[in-house]
Amino acid sequence: MVVKVASVQDAARFPGLPLHPRTLKAFQSEFDLSPEALCTRMLQRHRDTIRTQKPHVAVARLVRIVQTTLALSNRKGFHSMSLRHLATASGLSMGALYTYFDSKDTLLLMILGEVSGAVSATLGSPPAALSEDPGKRLRWLLETHVYLTETMQPWFQFAYMEAKAFPKEGREKARRSELATEALIADALADGVRRGRFSAANVELTASLIKPLLQDWYVKRGKYRRRGVLPEQYVEAVTTFVENAILPRGQHGTRP
Amino acid sequence: MVVKVASVQDAARFPGLPLHPRTLKAFQSEFDLSPEALCTRMLQRHRDTIRTQKPHVAVARLVRIVQTTLALSNRKGFHSMSLRHLATASGLSMGALYTYFDSKDTLLLMILGEVSGAVSATLGSPPAALSEDPGKRLRWLLETHVYLTETMQPWFQFAYMEAKAFPKEGREKARRSELATEALIADALADGVRRGRFSAANVELTASLIKPLLQDWYVKRGKYRRRGVLPEQYVEAVTTFVENAILPRGQHGTRP
DNA sequence: ATTTTGTGAGCGAGCGCTCGTTTTTATTGA
DNA sequence: TCAATAAAAACGAGCGCTCGCTCACAAAAT
């Protein structure tokens, strides 16, 4: 499959939105979140349920299965996607599908597992240098979150839309992952407020206002694509918006 | 059904969040958005497909059907809700259901129709006095949107989660309604920027950042209920957050 | 007596899932 | 080098079941 990637230089059409220093590409060379890499980890995690022996075959098939599942589910919903349709669209047979998972729910949980795995692998390990600067820490969080969800957009859209509808294990995994992200934001905010760099009447509530700004990027990805907004521009817009919103009085517009 | 409403005075637990002048109750006495009122309009709009003759019977049954549909769908998804389950839970028979709609999709569209109807009835007619003050106009928009979606929370959650999965007519109705709301915000922003009261590098993008703040209130209503955040407090938090974010440099903290 | 409203077993279609069979791939021995 | 063989993977019709939906009939209201 050929993927067309818009170059960063294309972005000049919004002169009010300068490009952010760290690009999407820089993030992507830091973490390998390609479908192949994700499905390799998926195979490792589910060696017991996946009956295919040879890893290279298993990974190749998993990539096809997962990509097709995400494409079909994100259009019409996971529950509406029949396994017959998945089989046809992914070029496998019904029986072949069932050598990779033992039930439709397992397929869902396998995908959710990689999503929450990717979250803790990226957001879970912020550079140590940031711990003393809440401003940089917050900016790193926002930026990394947008780039992560940009790279795995169909996965995150899937997790957001389908997590509630399915087995208890999946729902709780999604809920915990969501709250963890919000806690990271709240921590950075609280640190900034303590040091007098931020102003927020209620840190938890402010954190829960920032979260939907990050989610909008992958939930409404189509809208932003249609409008020609690049990931780097969205990072810049969200960062400016949030930093102005929590800037202590009298320090307005003094970003380095 | 008895609904327990937290009084506005209960709100003292967040001292940092003063109550907003216009309360939810004031909004609710301005617009009748009770299930009965909504289902009465639903009956009027669908006299041809609803075979029940007596209006008071039809409205009573519609209320039961719609309330149950929203409850079941918002927990597990509309597609996962079987009509048998809906019949049992609403106390009607399979056949009785089909005197109120001619297909499951029609039921979905009937609900979506009332949601977009309510949006244009409330947000579509702002007080004329506001047109000269972009600050008040924006605040009225945010406040009215939160109160509207609070009053019809299950309806809006339903529309948000299910609109994409179903027939073209429903998807487009939802998309148009969403864009219209965003345009209202963008208009107020543009007016404020022109008058030098707001600062925003890109008005459209800023409007699309405000939208998810409003949606979060009804999509994640459970989270805010668990944390004891009242509608009035959320209005206050969003308003402060947004106003600080778009305040021109040097005018920080000068809200009336 | 007549109209209106409600009932729920039954219909065909399509669902998730299985398993006896076929096809493909890898390994072997001369 | 290349059939013969063994191991791995793919196949897809068919199973039991539930789905959305209908309709001959019963009950209730007028």
Coordinates of C-alpha atoms (C1' of nucleotides) in Angstrom, one line a residue:
Chain A
M1 CA 0.0 0.0 0.0
V2 CA 1.3 3.4 -0.9
V3 CA 0.8 6.2 1.6
K4 CA 1.0 9.8 0.5
V5 CA 2.5 12.0 3.2
A6 CA 2.1 15.7 3.0
S7 CA 5.4 17.4 3.5
V8 CA 5.9 20.0 6.2
Q9 CA 6.7 22.7 3.7
D10 CA 3.1 22.4 2.4
A11 CA 1.9 24.1 5.5
A12 CA 2.5 27.7 4.5
R13 CA -1.2 28.3 3.8
F14 CA -1.9 29.3 7.4
P15 CA 0.6 32.1 8.0
G16 CA -0.8 32.6 11.5
L17 CA 0.3 29.1 12.5
P18 CA 4.1 28.7 12.6
L19 CA 5.4 25.1 12.5
H20 CA 6.3 23.5 15.7
P21 CA 10.0 22.7 16.2
R22 CA 9.6 18.9 16.7
T23 CA 8.0 17.4 13.7
L24 CA 5.8 14.4 13.3
K25 CA 8.7 12.6 11.5
A26 CA 11.0 13.1 14.4
F27 CA 8.5 11.5 16.7
Q28 CA 8.0 8.6 14.3
S29 CA 11.7 7.8 14.1
E30 CA 11.8 7.8 17.9
F31 CA 9.1 5.2 18.2
D32 CA 8.3 2.4 15.7
L33 CA 4.5 2.4 15.5
S34 CA 4.2 0.9 12.0
P35 CA 1.4 -1.7 11.5
E36 CA 4.2 -4.4 11.2
A37 CA 5.8 -3.4 14.5
L38 CA 2.4 -3.3 16.3
C39 CA 1.3 -6.6 14.9
T40 CA 4.7 -8.2 15.8
R41 CA 4.0 -7.2 19.4
M42 CA 0.5 -8.4 19.1
L43 CA 1.7 -11.8 18.0
Q44 CA 4.1 -12.0 21.0
R45 CA 1.3 -11.1 23.4
H46 CA -1.0 -13.8 22.0
R47 CA 1.3 -16.7 21.0
D48 CA -1.1 -19.0 22.9
T49 CA -4.3 -18.1 20.9
I50 CA -2.7 -17.6 17.5
R51 CA -2.3 -21.0 16.0
T52 CA -0.1 -20.0 13.0
Q53 CA 3.5 -21.2 13.6
K54 CA 5.7 -19.1 11.4
P55 CA 6.0 -15.5 12.7
H56 CA 6.5 -13.8 9.3
V57 CA 3.3 -15.4 8.0
A58 CA 1.4 -14.6 11.2
V59 CA 2.5 -11.0 11.2
A60 CA 1.7 -10.4 7.5
R61 CA -1.8 -11.9 8.0
L62 CA -2.4 -10.0 11.3
V63 CA -1.5 -6.7 9.5
R64 CA -4.2 -7.4 6.8
I65 CA -6.8 -8.5 9.4
V66 CA -6.2 -5.5 11.7
Q67 CA -6.0 -2.9 9.0
T68 CA -9.2 -4.2 7.4
T69 CA -11.0 -4.4 10.8
L70 CA -10.1 -0.8 11.5
A71 CA -11.2 0.4 8.1
L72 CA -14.6 -1.4 8.2
S73 CA -15.3 -0.7 11.9
N74 CA -14.4 3.0 11.7
R75 CA -16.9 3.4 8.9
K76 CA -19.9 1.4 10.3
G77 CA -19.0 0.2 13.8
F78 CA -17.4 -3.0 14.9
H79 CA -20.6 -4.8 15.7
S80 CA -22.0 -4.1 12.3
M81 CA -18.9 -5.6 10.6
S82 CA -19.6 -9.3 9.9
L83 CA -16.8 -11.7 9.9
R84 CA -17.8 -12.8 6.4
H85 CA -17.3 -9.3 5.2
L86 CA -14.0 -9.1 7.1
A87 CA -12.9 -12.3 5.5
T88 CA -13.7 -11.1 1.9
A89 CA -12.2 -7.7 2.4
S90 CA -9.0 -9.0 3.9
G91 CA -8.6 -11.8 1.4
L92 CA -8.8 -14.6 3.9
S93 CA -11.3 -17.3 4.6
M94 CA -13.6 -17.6 7.6
G95 CA -11.5 -20.5 8.9
A96 CA -8.2 -18.7 8.4
L97 CA -9.4 -15.8 10.5
Y98 CA -10.1 -18.1 13.4
T99 CA -6.4 -19.2 13.5
Y100 CA -5.6 -15.7 14.6
F101 CA -8.3 -15.2 17.3
D102 CA -10.8 -17.4 19.0
S103 CA -13.7 -15.0 19.0
K104 CA -14.8 -11.7 17.6
D105 CA -14.4 -10.1 21.1
T106 CA -10.8 -11.4 21.3
L107 CA -10.0 -9.5 18.1
L108 CA -11.4 -6.3 19.7
L109 CA -9.4 -6.9 22.8
M110 CA -6.2 -7.5 20.9
I111 CA -6.5 -4.2 19.1
L112 CA -7.3 -2.3 22.3
G113 CA -4.3 -4.0 24.0
E114 CA -1.9 -2.5 21.4
V115 CA -3.5 0.9 21.7
S116 CA -3.0 1.1 25.5
G117 CA 0.5 -0.5 25.0
A118 CA 1.5 2.3 22.7
V119 CA 0.2 4.9 25.1
S120 CA 2.3 3.7 28.0
A121 CA 5.3 3.2 25.7
T122 CA 5.3 6.8 24.5
L123 CA 3.6 9.0 27.1
G124 CA 4.8 6.9 29.9
S125 CA 8.4 7.8 29.6
P126 CA 8.9 11.5 29.3
P127 CA 12.5 12.8 29.0
A128 CA 14.0 13.3 32.5
A129 CA 15.2 16.7 31.5
L130 CA 11.6 17.9 31.5
S131 CA 10.7 17.2 35.1
E132 CA 11.9 20.6 36.3
D133 CA 10.1 22.7 33.8
P134 CA 6.3 22.3 33.9
G135 CA 5.9 24.5 30.8
K136 CA 8.1 22.2 28.7
R137 CA 6.6 19.1 30.3
L138 CA 3.0 20.2 29.4
R139 CA 4.1 21.1 25.8
W140 CA 5.8 17.7 25.4
L141 CA 2.7 16.0 26.6
L142 CA 0.4 17.8 24.1
E143 CA 2.8 17.3 21.3
T144 CA 3.5 13.7 21.9
H145 CA -0.2 12.9 22.3
V146 CA -1.1 14.5 19.0
Y147 CA 1.8 12.8 17.2
L148 CA 1.0 9.4 18.7
T149 CA -2.7 9.5 17.8
E150 CA -1.8 10.9 14.4
T151 CA 0.5 7.9 13.7
M152 CA -2.1 5.4 15.0
Q153 CA -5.2 7.4 14.1
P154 CA -7.5 4.4 13.0
W155 CA -6.5 2.5 16.1
F156 CA -7.4 5.4 18.5
Q157 CA -10.6 6.2 16.7
F158 CA -11.5 2.5 17.0
A159 CA -10.7 2.4 20.7
Y160 CA -12.6 5.6 21.4
M161 CA -15.8 4.5 19.5
E162 CA -15.9 0.8 20.4
A163 CA -14.5 0.4 23.9
K164 CA -17.8 1.1 25.7
A165 CA -19.8 -1.4 23.7
F166 CA -17.8 -4.5 24.6
P167 CA -16.7 -6.8 27.3
K168 CA -16.0 -5.5 30.8
E169 CA -12.2 -6.1 30.4
G170 CA -12.1 -3.9 27.4
R171 CA -14.1 -1.1 28.9
E172 CA -12.0 -1.0 32.1
K173 CA -8.7 -1.1 30.1
A174 CA -9.9 1.9 28.1
R175 CA -11.2 3.8 31.1
R176 CA -7.9 3.3 33.0
S177 CA -5.9 4.4 30.1
E178 CA -8.0 7.6 29.7
L179 CA -7.7 8.5 33.3
A180 CA -4.0 7.9 33.3
T181 CA -3.5 10.4 30.4
E182 CA -5.7 12.9 32.2
A183 CA -3.6 12.4 35.4
L184 CA -0.4 13.1 33.4
I185 CA -1.9 16.5 32.3
A186 CA -3.2 17.2 35.8
D187 CA 0.3 16.5 37.3
A188 CA 2.0 18.9 34.9
L189 CA -0.6 21.5 35.7
A190 CA -0.4 21.1 39.4
D191 CA 3.4 21.4 39.2
G192 CA 3.1 24.5 37.2
V193 CA 0.6 26.1 39.6
R194 CA 2.8 25.2 42.5
R195 CA 5.7 27.0 40.9
G196 CA 3.6 30.0 40.0
R197 CA 4.0 29.4 36.2
F198 CA 0.4 28.4 35.6
S199 CA -3.0 29.7 36.9
A200 CA -5.9 27.3 37.3
A201 CA -8.8 27.6 39.8
N202 CA -9.3 23.8 39.6
V203 CA -6.5 21.7 38.2
E204 CA -8.5 18.5 37.7
L205 CA -11.3 20.3 35.9
T206 CA -8.8 22.2 33.7
A207 CA -7.0 18.9 32.8
S208 CA -10.4 17.4 31.8
L209 CA -10.9 20.4 29.5
I210 CA -7.5 19.8 27.8
K211 CA -8.2 16.1 27.2
P212 CA -11.0 16.6 24.6
L213 CA -8.8 19.0 22.7
L214 CA -6.4 16.1 22.2
Q215 CA -9.1 13.6 21.4
D216 CA -10.6 15.8 18.8
W217 CA -7.6 15.3 16.6
Y218 CA -8.2 11.6 16.1
V219 CA -11.9 11.4 16.5
K220 CA -12.6 14.1 13.9
R221 CA -9.5 13.5 11.8
G222 CA -11.5 13.7 8.6
K223 CA -12.6 17.2 9.3
Y224 CA -9.1 18.5 9.8
R225 CA -7.8 16.7 6.8
R226 CA -10.5 18.3 4.7
R227 CA -9.5 21.7 6.0
G228 CA -5.8 21.0 5.3
V229 CA -4.7 21.3 9.0
L230 CA -1.4 19.5 9.5
P231 CA -0.5 17.7 12.7
E232 CA 2.3 20.2 13.5
Q233 CA -0.2 23.1 13.1
Y234 CA -2.7 21.4 15.4
V235 CA 0.0 21.0 18.0
E236 CA 0.8 24.7 17.7
A237 CA -2.8 25.7 17.9
V238 CA -3.6 23.6 20.9
T239 CA -0.4 24.6 22.7
T240 CA -1.1 28.3 22.2
F241 CA -4.7 27.9 23.2
V242 CA -4.0 26.0 26.4
E243 CA -1.0 28.1 27.4
N244 CA -2.9 31.3 27.1
A245 CA -5.8 29.8 29.0
I246 CA -3.7 29.0 32.0
L247 CA -1.2 31.8 31.9
P248 CA -1.1 33.7 35.3
R249 CA -2.3 37.3 35.1
G250 CA 0.3 39.8 34.0
Q251 CA 2.5 37.3 32.2
H252 CA 0.5 37.1 29.0
G253 CA 2.3 36.3 25.8
T254 CA 5.7 35.8 27.4
R255 CA 6.4 32.3 25.9
P256 CA 10.1 31.7 25.2
Chain B
M1 CA -40.0 8.9 37.1
V2 CA -38.6 11.0 39.9
V3 CA -35.5 13.0 39.0
K4 CA -33.3 14.3 41.8
V5 CA -31.9 17.7 41.0
A6 CA -28.9 19.0 42.9
S7 CA -29.6 22.5 44.2
V8 CA -27.4 25.3 43.1
Q9 CA -26.4 26.0 46.7
D10 CA -24.8 22.5 46.9
A11 CA -22.0 23.8 44.6
A12 CA -19.9 25.4 47.4
R13 CA -17.4 22.5 47.3
F14 CA -15.4 24.2 44.5
P15 CA -14.7 27.6 45.9
G16 CA -12.6 28.5 42.9
L17 CA -15.7 28.0 40.7
P18 CA -18.3 30.8 41.3
L19 CA -21.7 30.1 40.0
H20 CA -22.8 31.5 36.7
P21 CA -25.6 34.1 36.8
R22 CA -28.0 32.3 34.4
T23 CA -28.9 29.0 35.9
L24 CA -29.9 25.7 34.2
K25 CA -33.5 26.1 35.6
A26 CA -33.8 29.5 34.0
F27 CA -32.9 28.0 30.7
Q28 CA -35.3 25.1 31.2
S29 CA -38.2 27.4 31.9
E30 CA -37.4 29.3 28.7
F31 CA -37.6 26.2 26.5
D32 CA -39.8 23.1 27.1
L33 CA -37.5 20.2 26.3
S34 CA -39.2 17.6 28.5
P35 CA -39.6 14.1 27.0
E36 CA -43.3 14.8 26.6
A37 CA -42.8 18.0 24.7
L38 CA -40.2 16.4 22.5
C39 CA -42.3 13.3 21.7
T40 CA -45.4 15.5 21.0
R41 CA -43.4 17.2 18.3
M42 CA -42.1 13.8 17.2
L43 CA -45.7 12.7 16.7
Q44 CA -46.6 15.8 14.7
R45 CA -43.6 15.2 12.4
H46 CA -44.5 11.6 11.8
R47 CA -48.3 11.5 11.7
D48 CA -48.1 9.4 8.5
T49 CA -45.9 6.6 9.8
I50 CA -47.3 6.4 13.3
R51 CA -50.5 4.4 13.1
T52 CA -51.8 5.1 16.6
Q53 CA -54.8 7.5 16.4
K54 CA -55.2 9.1 19.8
P55 CA -52.5 11.6 20.5
H56 CA -52.3 11.2 24.3
V57 CA -51.8 7.4 23.9
A58 CA -49.2 7.9 21.1
V59 CA -47.2 10.4 23.1
A60 CA -47.2 8.3 26.2
R61 CA -46.0 5.2 24.3
L62 CA -43.4 7.3 22.3
V63 CA -41.9 8.6 25.6
R64 CA -41.5 5.0 26.9
I65 CA -40.0 3.9 23.6
V66 CA -37.6 6.7 23.2
Q67 CA -36.4 6.8 26.8
T68 CA -35.8 3.1 26.7
T69 CA -34.0 3.3 23.4
L70 CA -31.7 6.0 24.7
A71 CA -31.0 4.1 27.9
L72 CA -30.2 0.8 26.1
S73 CA -28.3 2.3 23.2
N74 CA -26.1 4.6 25.2
R75 CA -25.0 1.6 27.3
K76 CA -24.2 -0.8 24.5
G77 CA -24.8 0.8 21.1
F78 CA -28.0 1.1 19.0
H79 CA -27.1 -1.7 16.7
S80 CA -26.5 -4.1 19.7
M81 CA -29.9 -3.3 21.1
S82 CA -32.4 -5.8 19.8
L83 CA -36.0 -4.9 19.3
R84 CA -37.1 -7.8 21.4
H85 CA -35.0 -6.3 24.3
L86 CA -36.5 -2.9 23.6
A87 CA -40.0 -4.4 23.7
T88 CA -39.5 -6.1 27.0
A89 CA -37.7 -3.2 28.6
S90 CA -40.4 -0.7 27.5
G91 CA -43.3 -2.9 28.4
L92 CA -44.7 -3.1 24.8
S93 CA -44.9 -6.0 22.4
M94 CA -43.0 -6.4 19.2
G95 CA -46.1 -5.6 17.2
A96 CA -46.9 -2.5 19.3
L97 CA -43.5 -1.1 18.6
Y98 CA -44.1 -1.3 14.9
T99 CA -47.2 1.0 15.1
Y100 CA -44.8 3.8 16.0
F101 CA -42.1 3.2 13.4
D102 CA -41.8 1.1 10.2
S103 CA -38.1 0.1 10.7
K104 CA -35.4 0.3 13.2
D105 CA -33.6 2.9 11.1
T106 CA -36.7 5.1 11.2
L107 CA -36.6 5.0 15.0
L108 CA -33.0 6.3 14.8
L109 CA -33.9 9.1 12.4
M110 CA -36.9 10.1 14.5
I111 CA -34.6 10.7 17.5
L112 CA -31.9 12.4 15.4
G113 CA -34.6 14.7 14.0
E114 CA -35.7 15.9 17.4
V115 CA -32.1 16.6 18.4
S116 CA -31.3 18.8 15.5
G117 CA -34.8 20.4 15.9
A118 CA -33.9 21.3 19.5
V119 CA -30.5 22.8 18.4
S120 CA -32.1 25.1 15.9
A121 CA -34.9 26.1 18.3
T122 CA -32.5 27.1 21.1
L123 CA -29.1 28.1 19.5
G124 CA -30.7 29.4 16.3
S125 CA -32.5 32.4 18.0
P126 CA -30.0 34.4 20.1
P127 CA -31.4 37.5 21.9
A128 CA -31.1 40.5 19.5
A129 CA -29.5 42.5 22.3
L130 CA -26.4 40.4 22.0
S131 CA -25.5 41.1 18.4
E132 CA -23.4 44.2 19.3
D133 CA -21.3 42.5 22.1
P134 CA -19.2 39.6 20.8
G135 CA -18.1 38.8 24.4
K136 CA -21.7 38.4 25.6
R137 CA -22.6 36.6 22.4
L138 CA -19.9 34.0 22.8
R139 CA -20.8 33.5 26.5
W140 CA -24.4 33.1 25.6
L141 CA -23.5 30.5 23.0
L142 CA -21.3 28.4 25.4
E143 CA -23.9 28.6 28.2
T144 CA -26.9 27.8 26.1
H145 CA -25.1 24.9 24.5
V146 CA -24.2 23.3 27.9
Y147 CA -27.7 23.8 29.3
L148 CA -29.3 22.4 26.1
T149 CA -27.1 19.3 26.1
E150 CA -27.5 18.9 29.8
T151 CA -31.3 18.9 29.5
M152 CA -31.3 16.5 26.6
Q153 CA -28.1 14.6 27.6
P154 CA -29.1 11.1 26.5
W155 CA -30.4 12.4 23.2
F156 CA -27.2 14.2 22.4
Q157 CA -25.0 11.3 23.5
F158 CA -27.0 9.1 21.3
A159 CA -26.7 11.4 18.3
Y160 CA -23.0 11.7 18.8
M161 CA -22.3 8.0 19.1
E162 CA -24.7 6.6 16.5
A163 CA -25.0 9.2 13.7
K164 CA -22.1 7.9 11.8
A165 CA -23.2 4.3 11.7
F166 CA -26.5 4.8 10.0
P167 CA -28.2 5.8 6.8
K168 CA -26.9 8.6 4.7
E169 CA -29.7 10.9 5.6
G170 CA -28.9 10.7 9.3
R171 CA -25.2 11.2 8.8
E172 CA -25.6 14.3 6.7
K173 CA -28.2 15.8 9.1
A174 CA -25.8 15.3 12.0
R175 CA -22.8 16.7 10.0
R176 CA -24.8 19.8 9.0
S177 CA -26.0 20.4 12.5
E178 CA -22.4 20.1 13.8
L179 CA -21.0 22.5 11.3
A180 CA -23.7 25.0 11.9
T181 CA -22.9 25.1 15.6
E182 CA -19.2 25.6 14.8
A183 CA -20.1 28.4 12.4
L184 CA -22.0 30.2 15.2
I185 CA -18.9 30.1 17.4
A186 CA -16.7 31.1 14.5
D187 CA -19.0 34.1 13.7
A188 CA -18.9 35.3 17.3
L189 CA -15.1 34.9 17.3
A190 CA -14.7 36.7 14.0
D191 CA -16.8 39.6 15.2
G192 CA -14.8 39.9 18.4
V193 CA -11.5 39.8 16.5
R194 CA -12.8 42.5 14.1
R195 CA -13.7 44.7 17.1
G196 CA -10.4 44.1 18.7
R197 CA -11.9 42.3 21.7
F198 CA -10.6 38.8 20.9
S199 CA -7.3 37.6 19.6
A200 CA -7.1 34.5 17.4
A201 CA -4.6 33.7 14.7
N202 CA -7.1 31.4 12.9
V203 CA -10.7 31.9 13.8
E204 CA -12.0 28.7 12.2
L205 CA -9.4 26.5 13.9
T206 CA -10.1 28.2 17.2
A207 CA -13.8 27.6 16.8
S208 CA -13.1 23.9 16.2
L209 CA -11.1 23.8 19.4
I210 CA -14.0 25.2 21.4
K211 CA -16.5 22.7 20.0
P212 CA -15.0 19.6 21.7
L213 CA -15.1 21.5 25.0
L214 CA -18.9 21.7 24.6
Q215 CA -19.3 18.1 23.4
D216 CA -17.3 16.7 26.3
W217 CA -20.1 17.8 28.7
Y218 CA -22.6 15.3 27.2
V219 CA -20.3 12.7 25.8
K220 CA -18.5 12.2 29.2
R221 CA -21.5 13.2 31.4
G222 CA -20.9 10.3 33.7
K223 CA -17.3 11.4 34.5
Y224 CA -18.5 14.9 35.5
R225 CA -21.3 13.5 37.6
R226 CA -19.0 11.2 39.4
R227 CA -16.7 14.2 40.2
G228 CA -19.7 16.3 41.4
V229 CA -19.3 19.0 38.7
L230 CA -22.6 20.9 38.2
P231 CA -23.7 22.3 34.8
E232 CA -23.3 25.9 36.1
Q233 CA -19.7 25.1 37.2
Y234 CA -18.9 23.6 33.8
V235 CA -20.2 26.7 32.0
E236 CA -18.1 28.9 34.3
A237 CA -15.0 26.7 33.7
V238 CA -15.3 26.6 29.9
T239 CA -16.1 30.3 29.7
T240 CA -13.1 31.3 31.7
F241 CA -10.8 28.9 29.9
V242 CA -12.0 30.1 26.4
E243 CA -12.0 33.8 27.3
N244 CA -8.4 33.7 28.7
A245 CA -7.3 31.7 25.6
I246 CA -8.6 34.3 23.2
L247 CA -8.0 37.5 25.3
P248 CA -5.8 40.0 23.4
R249 CA -2.4 40.6 24.9
G250 CA -2.4 43.2 27.7
Q251 CA -6.1 42.9 28.5
H252 CA -5.8 39.8 30.7
G253 CA -8.2 39.3 33.5
T254 CA -10.4 42.3 32.7
R255 CA -13.7 40.5 32.5
P256 CA -16.7 42.6 33.8
Chain C
dA1 C1' -71.4 -3.2 17.5
dT2 C1' -67.6 -1.2 15.7
dT3 C1' -63.2 0.6 15.7
dT4 C1' -58.8 1.0 17.8
dT5 C1' -54.9 -1.0 20.0
dG6 C1' -52.1 -4.8 21.5
dT7 C1' -50.2 -9.6 21.0
dG8 C1' -46.4 -12.9 20.2
dA9 C1' -45.4 -17.2 17.4
dG10 C1' -43.3 -17.6 13.2
dC11 C1' -40.6 -16.1 8.8
dG12 C1' -36.4 -15.8 6.1
dA13 C1' -32.0 -13.8 6.4
dG14 C1' -27.7 -13.3 8.3
dC15 C1' -24.9 -13.9 12.4
dG16 C1' -20.5 -16.0 14.9
dC17 C1' -18.2 -20.0 14.8
dT18 C1' -16.6 -25.1 13.5
dC19 C1' -14.4 -28.8 11.2
dG20 C1' -13.6 -32.3 7.5
dT21 C1' -11.3 -31.4 3.5
dT22 C1' -8.1 -29.3 0.0
dT23 C1' -4.1 -26.5 -1.2
dT24 C1' 0.3 -24.6 -0.3
dT25 C1' 4.8 -24.8 1.5
dA26 C1' 8.9 -27.0 3.5
dT27 C1' 11.7 -31.1 4.0
dT28 C1' 13.7 -35.1 2.4
dG29 C1' 16.3 -38.9 -0.1
dA30 C1' 18.4 -40.7 -4.3
Chain D
dT1 C1' 17.3 -32.0 -9.6
dC2 C1' 13.1 -33.4 -8.6
dA3 C1' 9.3 -36.5 -7.2
dA4 C1' 7.7 -38.1 -2.5
dT5 C1' 6.2 -37.0 1.8
dA6 C1' 5.1 -34.5 5.9
dA7 C1' 3.7 -30.3 8.1
dA8 C1' 1.3 -25.9 7.9
dA9 C1' -2.2 -23.0 6.4
dA10 C1' -6.4 -22.0 4.0
dC11 C1' -10.8 -23.2 2.8
dG12 C1' -16.1 -22.7 2.9
dA13 C1' -20.5 -25.2 3.5
dG14 C1' -23.1 -26.0 7.4
dC15 C1' -24.5 -25.6 12.5
dG16 C1' -27.4 -23.4 16.0
dC17 C1' -29.0 -19.2 17.0
dT18 C1' -30.9 -14.4 17.0
dC19 C1' -32.0 -10.8 14.2
dG20 C1' -35.6 -7.3 12.1
dC21 C1' -40.1 -7.7 10.8
dT22 C1' -45.2 -9.5 9.8
dC23 C1' -49.8 -10.9 10.5
dA24 C1' -53.9 -13.6 12.0
dC25 C1' -56.1 -12.9 16.0
dA26 C1' -57.5 -11.2 20.9
dA27 C1' -58.6 -7.6 24.0
dA28 C1' -60.0 -3.0 25.1
dA29 C1' -62.1 1.2 24.2
dT30 C1' -65.8 3.8 22.3

